[in-house]
Amino acid sequence: MAPIPTPPDDEMMAVHHPDDHDDDRDCHDDHDRSPVPTPVLTSLHTLPTRRYHLTRRGKIAQSTTERYLRDDLGFGTVLVPDGNGGGRGRGGRGRTDATIAGKIVRLVPRTLGEVSSLWELLTRRNDDDGGTVRLAVVDTNILLHHMDVLEYLRDDDDDDDDDNDENENGNDDATNPSKPNPHPRRRHRSIADAIVVPQTALEECRHRSLVMYRRIVDLIRSSGDDATRADDKGRKQKKNGGGSGSERCFIVFADVHHVDTQIFHGWKGESKADEEEGVEDGTTTTTINDENDARLRNVARFYGEALYDYRRRRRTGARNANAEVVFLTDDAQSRRLASSEQPPPDERPGDAADRGGLYYRARSMRDHVSLLQKEDPSLTLLDLVAQFHSAPGPPMSEGIRGKDGGGDDDSGGRAACYPPHLSSQTLSRGLQTNRYYQGIYRSDRDSHTEGYVTIRRGEDRVAVVIRGKADVNRAVDGDIVAIELHSVDLWLGGARNGGDGSDSGGGGGDGDGDEEKERGSRSQTADDRNEGHDRQTKKDDAGIAADTAEPSLRDAENIAEEVAVDDEGEELRRPTAKIVGIIRRNFHKNYCGSICTIAVSAAAPEEDDIAPSETELARPAAAAAFESESKMEGERTTMHPHDVIAAKHEREHPDGVTSTVVFFPIDNRIPPILLRTTQRDRLIGMRILVSMDSWPAESEYPLGHYVKTLGVTGTKETETQVLLQEFRIPCEPFPAKVLACLPPADYKIELEPGRTDLRHLPVLSIDPPGCKDIDDALHCIELPNGNWQVGVHIADVTHYVEAGTAIDLEAANRSTSTYLVNKRLDMLPSLLTTDLCSLKGNVDRFAFSVLWEVTPEAEIVNVDFKKSIIHSIAALTYQQAQALIDKPEKDCKGDIQAGAVKRLAKLARKFRSRRINAGALTLASPEVKFVLDSESLNPTDVQAYTLYEANALVEEFMLLANVTVAKKILRHYPTLSILRRHPAPNRSMFDGLIQKAKTRGISICIDDSKKLADSLDAAAEITSDDPYLNQLLRILSTRCMSPAQYFCSGEYQAKDWHHYGLAAPVYTHFTSPIRRYADVCVHRLLAAAIGVAPLPVFLSSKSYLHDLAANMNRRHRAAQLAGRASVQLHTLIFFAGGDEGEGGGVKEEDAYVLDVETASMSEPSFTVMVPRYGIEGRVRLTKIAINDECLVRDPENHRLGYKDAATGKIMASVSVFDRVRVRIWVRSTRDRKELVVDLLEPKILANPHVKDDDVDTEMGASTVTSSGKKKKKKQRISK
């Protein structure tokens, strides 16, 4: 997210095109110009272009565009570092900065005025005699779909190694032009010696994808230093007897204004066929896309003719006498026209036989890369090429593929798997008439075939449910789509069932099957069952227990999920729809995951038994076997769903080099992706990044290409990279422009005008051991009038982070620091995080202070806010602070620290008591902490967090400061304040927990937070025999609530500002600006409210504040999930044992039952929580068949039992909140490791086939002691 709306990237204008109106006009400041004489123009004129279009009223309107044409633009512009030849001519103008090798480098554009300059640029990157230099001209689709190929640059080490190997083998074939050499001495380092980016392609790319436009601009800038590197490397290699270095070179060509690349009146359009369809002469009869394509071909021809003429003039004396201009395009029609538009054979030069009589060649990116790899087999570039066809086959017809179908061939002739998307014209008309609605498709967290689209309904926003493959219709999370609503009778009745966490695994499912039957619009395929089984498997895997429920749409984004379908407004339903078109794809992200392959020889018939067709190899028998196995009622599927999908879609391609494999993303919102790769065997067992390219209607899954390998699956380093990538956690080093905003190395903190000097106060901080980013500090002193002064001092981050600067934009984008088990990813650079802003002991620091005068009975008299300078006298840990709290009064005389901490503790107890009486909740978390090895940082032990009164002390005053500041900024900015709200939970989210609690005689009331708190307190008495049960109830209650959300006060009514958990009418975040950007914004609001600084302009925009709050919520949630994933990873390492999990291995522990699966014909299982490790997982009773007659299901009491077949007496059972004994271990599968929880006791349920004399047949669990004697464990049974 861009935190502050910024103007267009004007600094690139000097790079990719000159000023449109005046050669002497520049968008940069006067002081940044060099005194350069204005070049003399030999020609400057305009080219008018007239077009006609149909208005909404059916009238024909004419528009005329005039474009300045120039003949002094030469052969394009390259960026070079200032002082390296770039200051001559126009080179001193249009300067821009780039970060190269961690330093800010001033780049200037250099115009290639003569073809000799272009030739020199090409040949200095290839000094080998007899070689061929290549210049590539790219079109828009190349920029949109093949940026990974354009960014490719082989490492120097790889190139040197190849050269050394070749020299050692004595290969001299490269110098013999008559002998083909598969291993030439010159290695390809990129796709061409120079890449021309026409202005037409650049502007089209900017219009269609700002993400890809920024990537190409960054690539052009980063290549600005390549010329210098190439020269340096070349001199070094020549000194050692070698050739010069070859680096990337990008030329930006202003074809829009170049006189030699224009489309003038009389151009015939696309082809002769066009004329037969009524296309007349002149530019007015062609589309803009046609003109752009023709202009790009003219660019390629312009360069081809210029290089050809230049080489003819130089004759045989020229270095690198061979040159090739390549026009790279994935548009097959444009490639055909490129050949037909060049001179016919009788008009071509007689000495052009070496290039087939063509000035340039048009190739698809795949064909071009394939040619490079034939010339240089060591080049590994084919995997990066985007793909647009799902299997080898004949090209798709133009009518289906269209202009941007992308790809050189496609799957024409195969049956469509999905309905076709509507054309843009049809969508446009439908959107205008409200037949269709536009919105962003968001997938459910656990499935890519279920999601929602938010649309406008009057003043409200409504979430429309999209369910099933056919309705999702190839949309991917983040796509902008057009939807068509289903009829009301197909809408879903009522709200979703239960919360995300409170009823985990229980109930009768989400009703998907019934809904599909009602609609009768599609049948369930084997892959549907596979994906459903896969989702359930992932959902049931053991892992770290969740803290809260997923936020609902209404809570997170103020979006309604139900609408009234009757006049009275009593009947509410969730609207459903189908996706009819994709307006804009979201294919610009890389996804983490692994490929899954199958042993085809073991699963498929013998080669002689079945012959593959030309377009698709035979589907392995494993998939069919799985389908037939799945049809057998009551029998469990033994084949992993990934294997089934891989069996169906994996295939070899006729080229004998590539094969299609199935990539499974870690993110469940993304469907499997079909990759075409040359390195299948190398990628097995690796975590890789993949980019999505296309999704043809004939392909069941989207197509993509390999980007890079992260590492071996399961290793700590690799999986840490994966989780950071999965949750989109910014982890790159801070760029140089951000670091340039930091104070100098000799910066000293001194008292400034406008600050209050509080260094005389006994300020101290209380934090966890080892804390380096200390946000807050406290003080408490006695006043002469008998009252106490209490101060909360927060690091003054805004003193160093000015609004709108590069460091502020970076912090706004990151929004929060992310804490993993073994590392911390900071929101701000370490100089601020751990030094200048950290309120360390015994140093001066700038702070923003909130000062209260309170009575000893904690009655607040007044409050004040000050920008201050403080001097902390101590940085205490929680244990040290607790020791001071517990210190006897008689030993505290004269002890300043002890006196302050004791007074703070006394006030905190009173403040806390008032909050609880007002309805604040005391909830719990299953969180644990790891003890890490000092060297390997692998977990050696798992411990529960120990909470002290000192923790509550700090928490109480932070809450008080946040509430006080929220009230202050609201008084001054009632519609612009950044607040934090916690909505009251929906009763449906608590239904599951309420029912389960009743089985233990516990009543839970959620009418308001006070009644819920009282209910949980009352439950403590009922469960006094097992104290953890009450903590478990509090954990589950927390899960029934959505997490708190940031919001702008102007977006919600005052009644919706309430914080349910804290029982506070208003609340904000003020106390942690080092690690939260919301606090930075609140600091600026408070500074403006007290008159010490003006409010930044962007904080006055409600639309900006809305986007800012949404980004902060996303980042905050992602940081939480990444932290949980890191705990999960280290938990796996711990239980894996061996070298990685030092001190771990298989463990046996007590666990508590959270939920029991009692639905008929469901797998016998239940969910447990293991308090010792904070683990939650599903225990499967694998020894009991689904249709076992002795299995007793009791949904009313949430209980599973097993009875004696002869007597009918219950031998053993489990119900919610029972304590059981489990074994925890790690199972390694093909592409991942997973935590498994197995049942040990009750033994009858673990294995009902044990002998009768080994167990106690009385109701309840039984164990056998080491001496062989039976020991009964009575369990509470619901009446």
PDB file of N, CA and C in Angstrom, residues 496-554:
ATOM      1  N   ARG A 496     -23.738 -17.523   8.920  1.00  0.00           N
ATOM      2  CA  ARG A 496     -22.898 -18.716   8.922  1.00  0.00           C
ATOM      3  C   ARG A 496     -22.970 -19.401  10.273  1.00  0.00           C
ATOM      4  N   ASN A 497     -22.747 -20.692  10.264  1.00  0.00           N
ATOM      5  CA  ASN A 497     -22.927 -21.481  11.477  1.00  0.00           C
ATOM      6  C   ASN A 497     -21.720 -21.389  12.369  1.00  0.00           C
ATOM      7  N   GLY A 498     -21.939 -20.822  13.547  1.00  0.00           N
ATOM      8  CA  GLY A 498     -20.902 -20.863  14.563  1.00  0.00           C
ATOM      9  C   GLY A 498     -19.718 -19.992  14.234  1.00  0.00           C
ATOM     10  N   GLY A 499     -18.769 -19.942  15.184  1.00  0.00           N
ATOM     11  CA  GLY A 499     -17.553 -19.190  14.997  1.00  0.00           C
ATOM     12  C   GLY A 499     -16.464 -20.047  14.437  1.00  0.00           C
ATOM     13  N   ASP A 500     -15.366 -19.408  14.129  1.00  0.00           N
ATOM     14  CA  ASP A 500     -14.268 -20.123  13.535  1.00  0.00           C
ATOM     15  C   ASP A 500     -13.557 -21.008  14.539  1.00  0.00           C
ATOM     16  N   GLY A 501     -13.589 -20.639  15.782  1.00  0.00           N
ATOM     17  CA  GLY A 501     -12.818 -21.412  16.718  1.00  0.00           C
ATOM     18  C   GLY A 501     -13.630 -22.104  17.769  1.00  0.00           C
ATOM     19  N   SER A 502     -14.798 -21.582  18.126  1.00  0.00           N
ATOM     20  CA  SER A 502     -15.508 -22.124  19.268  1.00  0.00           C
ATOM     21  C   SER A 502     -16.109 -23.472  19.012  1.00  0.00           C
ATOM     22  N   ASP A 503     -16.358 -23.760  17.730  1.00  0.00           N
ATOM     23  CA  ASP A 503     -17.009 -25.027  17.418  1.00  0.00           C
ATOM     24  C   ASP A 503     -16.170 -25.813  16.451  1.00  0.00           C
ATOM     25  N   SER A 504     -14.891 -25.769  16.677  1.00  0.00           N
ATOM     26  CA  SER A 504     -13.957 -26.392  15.746  1.00  0.00           C
ATOM     27  C   SER A 504     -14.235 -27.862  15.587  1.00  0.00           C
ATOM     28  N   GLY A 505     -14.467 -28.241  14.358  1.00  0.00           N
ATOM     29  CA  GLY A 505     -14.666 -29.635  14.042  1.00  0.00           C
ATOM     30  C   GLY A 505     -16.009 -30.176  14.430  1.00  0.00           C
ATOM     31  N   GLY A 506     -16.854 -29.420  15.079  1.00  0.00           N
ATOM     32  CA  GLY A 506     -18.134 -29.940  15.522  1.00  0.00           C
ATOM     33  C   GLY A 506     -19.250 -29.584  14.589  1.00  0.00           C
ATOM     34  N   GLY A 507     -20.438 -30.044  14.944  1.00  0.00           N
ATOM     35  CA  GLY A 507     -21.606 -29.701  14.139  1.00  0.00           C
ATOM     36  C   GLY A 507     -21.699 -30.538  12.899  1.00  0.00           C
ATOM     37  N   GLY A 508     -22.613 -30.168  12.077  1.00  0.00           N
ATOM     38  CA  GLY A 508     -22.886 -30.936  10.880  1.00  0.00           C
ATOM     39  C   GLY A 508     -22.311 -30.362   9.628  1.00  0.00           C
ATOM     40  N   GLY A 509     -21.218 -29.614   9.707  1.00  0.00           N
ATOM     41  CA  GLY A 509     -20.598 -29.051   8.518  1.00  0.00           C
ATOM     42  C   GLY A 509     -21.222 -27.727   8.155  1.00  0.00           C
ATOM     43  N   ASP A 510     -20.819 -27.206   6.974  1.00  0.00           N
ATOM     44  CA  ASP A 510     -21.256 -25.879   6.575  1.00  0.00           C
ATOM     45  C   ASP A 510     -22.402 -25.912   5.582  1.00  0.00           C
ATOM     46  N   GLY A 511     -22.941 -27.080   5.326  1.00  0.00           N
ATOM     47  CA  GLY A 511     -24.114 -27.140   4.466  1.00  0.00           C
ATOM     48  C   GLY A 511     -23.828 -27.049   3.002  1.00  0.00           C
ATOM     49  N   ASP A 512     -22.538 -27.194   2.573  1.00  0.00           N
ATOM     50  CA  ASP A 512     -22.222 -27.068   1.162  1.00  0.00           C
ATOM     51  C   ASP A 512     -22.967 -28.103   0.336  1.00  0.00           C
ATOM     52  N   GLY A 513     -23.006 -29.330   0.815  1.00  0.00           N
ATOM     53  CA  GLY A 513     -23.631 -30.392   0.036  1.00  0.00           C
ATOM     54  C   GLY A 513     -25.105 -30.123  -0.188  1.00  0.00           C
ATOM     55  N   ASP A 514     -25.835 -29.710   0.851  1.00  0.00           N
ATOM     56  CA  ASP A 514     -27.260 -29.444   0.705  1.00  0.00           C
ATOM     57  C   ASP A 514     -27.499 -28.306  -0.267  1.00  0.00           C
ATOM     58  N   GLU A 515     -26.643 -27.299  -0.198  1.00  0.00           N
ATOM     59  CA  GLU A 515     -26.841 -26.155  -1.080  1.00  0.00           C
ATOM     60  C   GLU A 515     -26.650 -26.554  -2.531  1.00  0.00           C
ATOM     61  N   GLU A 516     -25.650 -27.404  -2.772  1.00  0.00           N
ATOM     62  CA  GLU A 516     -25.414 -27.841  -4.139  1.00  0.00           C
ATOM     63  C   GLU A 516     -26.585 -28.669  -4.645  1.00  0.00           C
ATOM     64  N   LYS A 517     -27.142 -29.509  -3.787  1.00  0.00           N
ATOM     65  CA  LYS A 517     -28.272 -30.328  -4.225  1.00  0.00           C
ATOM     66  C   LYS A 517     -29.467 -29.453  -4.560  1.00  0.00           C
ATOM     67  N   GLU A 518     -29.687 -28.416  -3.735  1.00  0.00           N
ATOM     68  CA  GLU A 518     -30.816 -27.524  -3.980  1.00  0.00           C
ATOM     69  C   GLU A 518     -30.678 -26.862  -5.340  1.00  0.00           C
ATOM     70  N   ARG A 519     -29.494 -26.410  -5.615  1.00  0.00           N
ATOM     71  CA  ARG A 519     -29.312 -25.649  -6.838  1.00  0.00           C
ATOM     72  C   ARG A 519     -29.298 -26.570  -8.053  1.00  0.00           C
ATOM     73  N   GLY A 520     -28.740 -27.771  -7.886  1.00  0.00           N
ATOM     74  CA  GLY A 520     -28.723 -28.712  -8.991  1.00  0.00           C
ATOM     75  C   GLY A 520     -27.968 -28.196 -10.196  1.00  0.00           C
ATOM     76  N   SER A 521     -27.026 -27.295  -9.960  1.00  0.00           N
ATOM     77  CA  SER A 521     -26.349 -26.661 -11.087  1.00  0.00           C
ATOM     78  C   SER A 521     -25.025 -27.298 -11.425  1.00  0.00           C
ATOM     79  N   ARG A 522     -24.549 -28.192 -10.608  1.00  0.00           N
ATOM     80  CA  ARG A 522     -23.274 -28.816 -10.913  1.00  0.00           C
ATOM     81  C   ARG A 522     -23.170 -30.133 -10.174  1.00  0.00           C
ATOM     82  N   SER A 523     -22.348 -30.991 -10.638  1.00  0.00           N
ATOM     83  CA  SER A 523     -22.094 -32.269  -9.987  1.00  0.00           C
ATOM     84  C   SER A 523     -20.735 -32.239  -9.341  1.00  0.00           C
ATOM     85  N   GLN A 524     -20.569 -33.053  -8.340  1.00  0.00           N
ATOM     86  CA  GLN A 524     -19.309 -33.068  -7.598  1.00  0.00           C
ATOM     87  C   GLN A 524     -18.360 -34.038  -8.275  1.00  0.00           C
ATOM     88  N   THR A 525     -17.216 -33.523  -8.692  1.00  0.00           N
ATOM     89  CA  THR A 525     -16.226 -34.359  -9.354  1.00  0.00           C
ATOM     90  C   THR A 525     -15.282 -34.969  -8.342  1.00  0.00           C
ATOM     91  N   ALA A 526     -14.430 -35.849  -8.852  1.00  0.00           N
ATOM     92  CA  ALA A 526     -13.441 -36.457  -7.959  1.00  0.00           C
ATOM     93  C   ALA A 526     -12.509 -35.406  -7.399  1.00  0.00           C
ATOM     94  N   ASP A 527     -12.138 -34.418  -8.223  1.00  0.00           N
ATOM     95  CA  ASP A 527     -11.243 -33.382  -7.728  1.00  0.00           C
ATOM     96  C   ASP A 527     -11.914 -32.528  -6.678  1.00  0.00           C
ATOM     97  N   ASP A 528     -13.235 -32.303  -6.792  1.00  0.00           N
ATOM     98  CA  ASP A 528     -13.949 -31.584  -5.736  1.00  0.00           C
ATOM     99  C   ASP A 528     -13.806 -32.326  -4.416  1.00  0.00           C
ATOM    100  N   ARG A 529     -13.991 -33.653  -4.478  1.00  0.00           N
ATOM    101  CA  ARG A 529     -13.862 -34.439  -3.244  1.00  0.00           C
ATOM    102  C   ARG A 529     -12.431 -34.398  -2.735  1.00  0.00           C
ATOM    103  N   ASN A 530     -11.468 -34.442  -3.660  1.00  0.00           N
ATOM    104  CA  ASN A 530     -10.068 -34.406  -3.242  1.00  0.00           C
ATOM    105  C   ASN A 530      -9.745 -33.113  -2.531  1.00  0.00           C
ATOM    106  N   GLU A 531     -10.211 -31.982  -3.109  1.00  0.00           N
ATOM    107  CA  GLU A 531      -9.909 -30.699  -2.507  1.00  0.00           C
ATOM    108  C   GLU A 531     -10.608 -30.536  -1.173  1.00  0.00           C
ATOM    109  N   GLY A 532     -11.859 -31.034  -1.088  1.00  0.00           N
ATOM    110  CA  GLY A 532     -12.548 -30.967   0.195  1.00  0.00           C
ATOM    111  C   GLY A 532     -11.843 -31.791   1.243  1.00  0.00           C
ATOM    112  N   HIS A 533     -11.394 -32.977   0.844  1.00  0.00           N
ATOM    113  CA  HIS A 533     -10.656 -33.822   1.785  1.00  0.00           C
ATOM    114  C   HIS A 533      -9.345 -33.159   2.180  1.00  0.00           C
ATOM    115  N   ASP A 534      -8.683 -32.525   1.204  1.00  0.00           N
ATOM    116  CA  ASP A 534      -7.418 -31.856   1.495  1.00  0.00           C
ATOM    117  C   ASP A 534      -7.622 -30.702   2.457  1.00  0.00           C
ATOM    118  N   ARG A 535      -8.704 -29.926   2.248  1.00  0.00           N
ATOM    119  CA  ARG A 535      -8.977 -28.806   3.160  1.00  0.00           C
ATOM    120  C   ARG A 535      -9.229 -29.315   4.568  1.00  0.00           C
ATOM    121  N   GLN A 536     -10.010 -30.387   4.679  1.00  0.00           N
ATOM    122  CA  GLN A 536     -10.312 -30.912   6.003  1.00  0.00           C
ATOM    123  C   GLN A 536      -9.061 -31.450   6.664  1.00  0.00           C
ATOM    124  N   THR A 537      -8.183 -32.081   5.853  1.00  0.00           N
ATOM    125  CA  THR A 537      -6.926 -32.591   6.406  1.00  0.00           C
ATOM    126  C   THR A 537      -6.090 -31.464   6.964  1.00  0.00           C
ATOM    127  N   LYS A 538      -5.958 -30.376   6.198  1.00  0.00           N
ATOM    128  CA  LYS A 538      -5.169 -29.246   6.668  1.00  0.00           C
ATOM    129  C   LYS A 538      -5.801 -28.610   7.891  1.00  0.00           C
ATOM    130  N   LYS A 539      -7.129 -28.558   7.890  1.00  0.00           N
ATOM    131  CA  LYS A 539      -7.843 -27.917   8.999  1.00  0.00           C
ATOM    132  C   LYS A 539      -7.673 -28.719  10.283  1.00  0.00           C
ATOM    133  N   ASP A 540      -7.586 -30.057  10.136  1.00  0.00           N
ATOM    134  CA  ASP A 540      -7.526 -30.911  11.307  1.00  0.00           C
ATOM    135  C   ASP A 540      -6.110 -31.211  11.764  1.00  0.00           C
ATOM    136  N   ASP A 541      -5.104 -30.790  11.014  1.00  0.00           N
ATOM    137  CA  ASP A 541      -3.735 -31.042  11.429  1.00  0.00           C
ATOM    138  C   ASP A 541      -3.487 -30.431  12.802  1.00  0.00           C
ATOM    139  N   ALA A 542      -2.670 -31.131  13.602  1.00  0.00           N
ATOM    140  CA  ALA A 542      -2.314 -30.582  14.903  1.00  0.00           C
ATOM    141  C   ALA A 542      -1.425 -29.365  14.709  1.00  0.00           C
ATOM    142  N   GLY A 543      -1.596 -28.399  15.585  1.00  0.00           N
ATOM    143  CA  GLY A 543      -0.789 -27.192  15.480  1.00  0.00           C
ATOM    144  C   GLY A 543      -1.013 -26.298  16.668  1.00  0.00           C
ATOM    145  N   ILE A 544      -0.469 -25.088  16.571  1.00  0.00           N
ATOM    146  CA  ILE A 544      -0.582 -24.124  17.654  1.00  0.00           C
ATOM    147  C   ILE A 544      -2.011 -23.615  17.735  1.00  0.00           C
ATOM    148  N   ALA A 545      -2.555 -23.577  18.923  1.00  0.00           N
ATOM    149  CA  ALA A 545      -3.935 -23.162  19.118  1.00  0.00           C
ATOM    150  C   ALA A 545      -4.111 -21.690  18.774  1.00  0.00           C
ATOM    151  N   ALA A 546      -5.255 -21.364  18.176  1.00  0.00           N
ATOM    152  CA  ALA A 546      -5.557 -19.993  17.786  1.00  0.00           C
ATOM    153  C   ALA A 546      -5.941 -19.164  19.007  1.00  0.00           C
ATOM    154  N   ASP A 547      -5.697 -17.865  18.928  1.00  0.00           N
ATOM    155  CA  ASP A 547      -6.050 -16.953  20.019  1.00  0.00           C
ATOM    156  C   ASP A 547      -7.477 -16.440  19.887  1.00  0.00           C
ATOM    157  N   THR A 548      -7.821 -15.991  18.666  1.00  0.00           N
ATOM    158  CA  THR A 548      -9.141 -15.410  18.444  1.00  0.00           C
ATOM    159  C   THR A 548      -9.742 -15.997  17.173  1.00  0.00           C
ATOM    160  N   ALA A 549     -11.007 -15.699  16.972  1.00  0.00           N
ATOM    161  CA  ALA A 549     -11.657 -16.095  15.730  1.00  0.00           C
ATOM    162  C   ALA A 549     -11.187 -15.189  14.604  1.00  0.00           C
ATOM    163  N   GLU A 550     -11.392 -15.638  13.365  1.00  0.00           N
ATOM    164  CA  GLU A 550     -11.136 -14.765  12.232  1.00  0.00           C
ATOM    165  C   GLU A 550     -12.132 -13.605  12.285  1.00  0.00           C
ATOM    166  N   PRO A 551     -11.691 -12.394  12.009  1.00  0.00           N
ATOM    167  CA  PRO A 551     -12.628 -11.269  12.061  1.00  0.00           C
ATOM    168  C   PRO A 551     -13.712 -11.408  11.004  1.00  0.00           C
ATOM    169  N   SER A 552     -14.938 -11.119  11.388  1.00  0.00           N
ATOM    170  CA  SER A 552     -16.026 -11.151  10.425  1.00  0.00           C
ATOM    171  C   SER A 552     -15.909  -9.952   9.499  1.00  0.00           C
ATOM    172  N   LEU A 553     -16.589 -10.027   8.358  1.00  0.00           N
ATOM    173  CA  LEU A 553     -16.528  -8.932   7.401  1.00  0.00           C
ATOM    174  C   LEU A 553     -17.105  -7.650   7.988  1.00  0.00           C
ATOM    175  N   ARG A 554     -18.181  -7.773   8.747  1.00  0.00           N
ATOM    176  CA  ARG A 554     -18.777  -6.570   9.344  1.00  0.00           C
ATOM    177  C   ARG A 554     -17.814  -5.944  10.334  1.00  0.00           C
TER     178      ARG A 554
END
